[in-house]
Amino acid sequence: EVQLQASGGGLVQAGGSLRLSCAASGFTLDDYTVGWFRQAPGKEREKVSCISGSDVSTYYADSVKGRFTISSDNAKNTVYLQMNSLKPEDTAVYYCAAVRDYGLGYIPSQYEFDYWGQGTLVTVSS
């Protein structure tokens, strides 16, 4: 059974950092693309960052480029999202999700992700 466990959220001041973790079970990261998504109150869910298991291709939303870094530790079967220079507009519930890797560097849309973890709340105070 595929399961994803997101953790690492919390309250941080603007300019601070947090590292989110997504622990995966029931599959190996080599075969899947894992993504981080977020949903702020009253807003639609958006794709933040993804990493492809087959070729380690990555994707970042424009709003987080240069501030967030996605990485994977295959030994721990865990994907991380390092978030630096946090802004109040980064406040949201963050989710991780997975889909079997398509290969060739393809990054799926959020609607193509099959497995979702529970969210972890990130609150950035001004």
Coordinates of C-alpha atoms in Angstrom, one line a residue, residues 29-125:
L29 CA 11.4 6.7 -5.1
D30 CA 13.3 5.6 -8.2
D31 CA 10.0 4.7 -9.8
Y32 CA 7.9 7.7 -8.8
T33 CA 7.6 11.4 -9.2
V34 CA 7.0 13.1 -5.9
G35 CA 5.6 16.6 -5.6
W36 CA 4.9 19.2 -3.0
F37 CA 1.7 21.2 -3.2
R38 CA 0.1 23.9 -1.1
Q39 CA -3.2 25.3 -0.4
A40 CA -3.8 28.6 1.3
P41 CA -7.1 29.6 2.8
G42 CA -9.5 30.6 0.1
K43 CA -7.1 29.7 -2.7
E44 CA -6.8 26.9 -5.1
R45 CA -4.2 24.2 -4.5
E46 CA -1.0 24.9 -6.4
K47 CA 2.0 22.8 -7.4
V48 CA 5.1 24.0 -5.6
S49 CA 7.9 21.6 -6.5
C50 CA 8.4 18.1 -7.9
I51 CA 11.2 15.7 -8.4
S52 CA 11.3 12.8 -10.8
G53 CA 12.6 9.5 -9.5
S54 CA 13.9 8.2 -12.8
D55 CA 16.2 11.1 -13.8
V56 CA 15.9 13.5 -10.8
S57 CA 14.4 16.2 -12.9
T58 CA 12.9 19.0 -10.8
Y59 CA 10.2 21.6 -11.1
Y60 CA 9.7 24.8 -9.1
A61 CA 6.8 27.2 -9.3
D62 CA 8.0 30.7 -10.2
S63 CA 6.9 31.9 -6.8
V64 CA 9.5 29.7 -5.0
K65 CA 12.4 29.5 -7.4
G66 CA 15.6 30.4 -5.7
R67 CA 14.1 30.0 -2.2
F68 CA 12.9 26.4 -2.1
T69 CA 15.0 23.2 -2.9
I70 CA 13.5 19.8 -3.4
S71 CA 15.7 16.7 -2.8
S72 CA 15.3 13.0 -2.2
D73 CA 17.1 10.5 0.0
N74 CA 16.5 7.1 -1.6
A75 CA 18.0 5.3 1.4
K76 CA 15.4 6.8 3.6
N77 CA 12.7 6.8 0.9
T78 CA 12.0 10.4 1.8
V79 CA 11.7 13.6 -0.2
Y80 CA 12.5 16.9 1.4
L81 CA 11.5 20.5 0.7
Q82 CA 14.0 23.0 2.1
M83 CA 12.2 26.3 2.3
N84 CA 14.4 29.4 2.8
S85 CA 13.6 33.1 2.9
L86 CA 10.0 32.4 3.8
K87 CA 7.4 35.0 3.1
P88 CA 3.9 35.4 4.7
E89 CA 2.4 34.5 1.3
D90 CA 4.0 31.0 1.7
T91 CA 1.6 30.3 4.5
A92 CA -0.5 27.3 3.5
V93 CA -1.1 23.6 4.2
Y94 CA 1.6 21.7 2.3
Y95 CA 0.9 18.3 0.9
C96 CA 3.1 15.7 -0.7
A97 CA 1.9 13.4 -3.5
A98 CA 3.2 10.7 -5.8
V99 CA 2.6 9.3 -9.2
R100 CA 4.4 6.6 -11.1
D101 CA 7.2 8.2 -13.0
Y102 CA 6.5 8.9 -16.7
G103 CA 10.2 9.2 -17.5
L104 CA 11.9 11.5 -19.9
G105 CA 11.8 14.4 -17.4
Y106 CA 8.0 14.7 -17.6
I107 CA 6.6 16.6 -14.6
P108 CA 2.9 15.7 -14.2
S109 CA 0.1 18.2 -13.5
Q110 CA -1.4 18.0 -10.0
Y111 CA -4.4 16.2 -11.4
E112 CA -2.2 13.3 -12.4
F113 CA -0.9 12.5 -9.0
D114 CA -2.5 9.4 -7.6
Y115 CA -1.4 9.2 -4.0
W116 CA -1.6 12.0 -1.4
G117 CA -0.4 12.4 2.1
Q118 CA -2.0 14.4 4.8
G119 CA -1.0 18.1 5.0
T120 CA 1.4 19.9 7.2
L121 CA 0.7 23.5 8.1
V122 CA 3.3 26.2 7.4
T123 CA 2.6 29.6 8.9
V124 CA 4.9 32.5 8.2
S125 CA 4.4 35.6 10.3

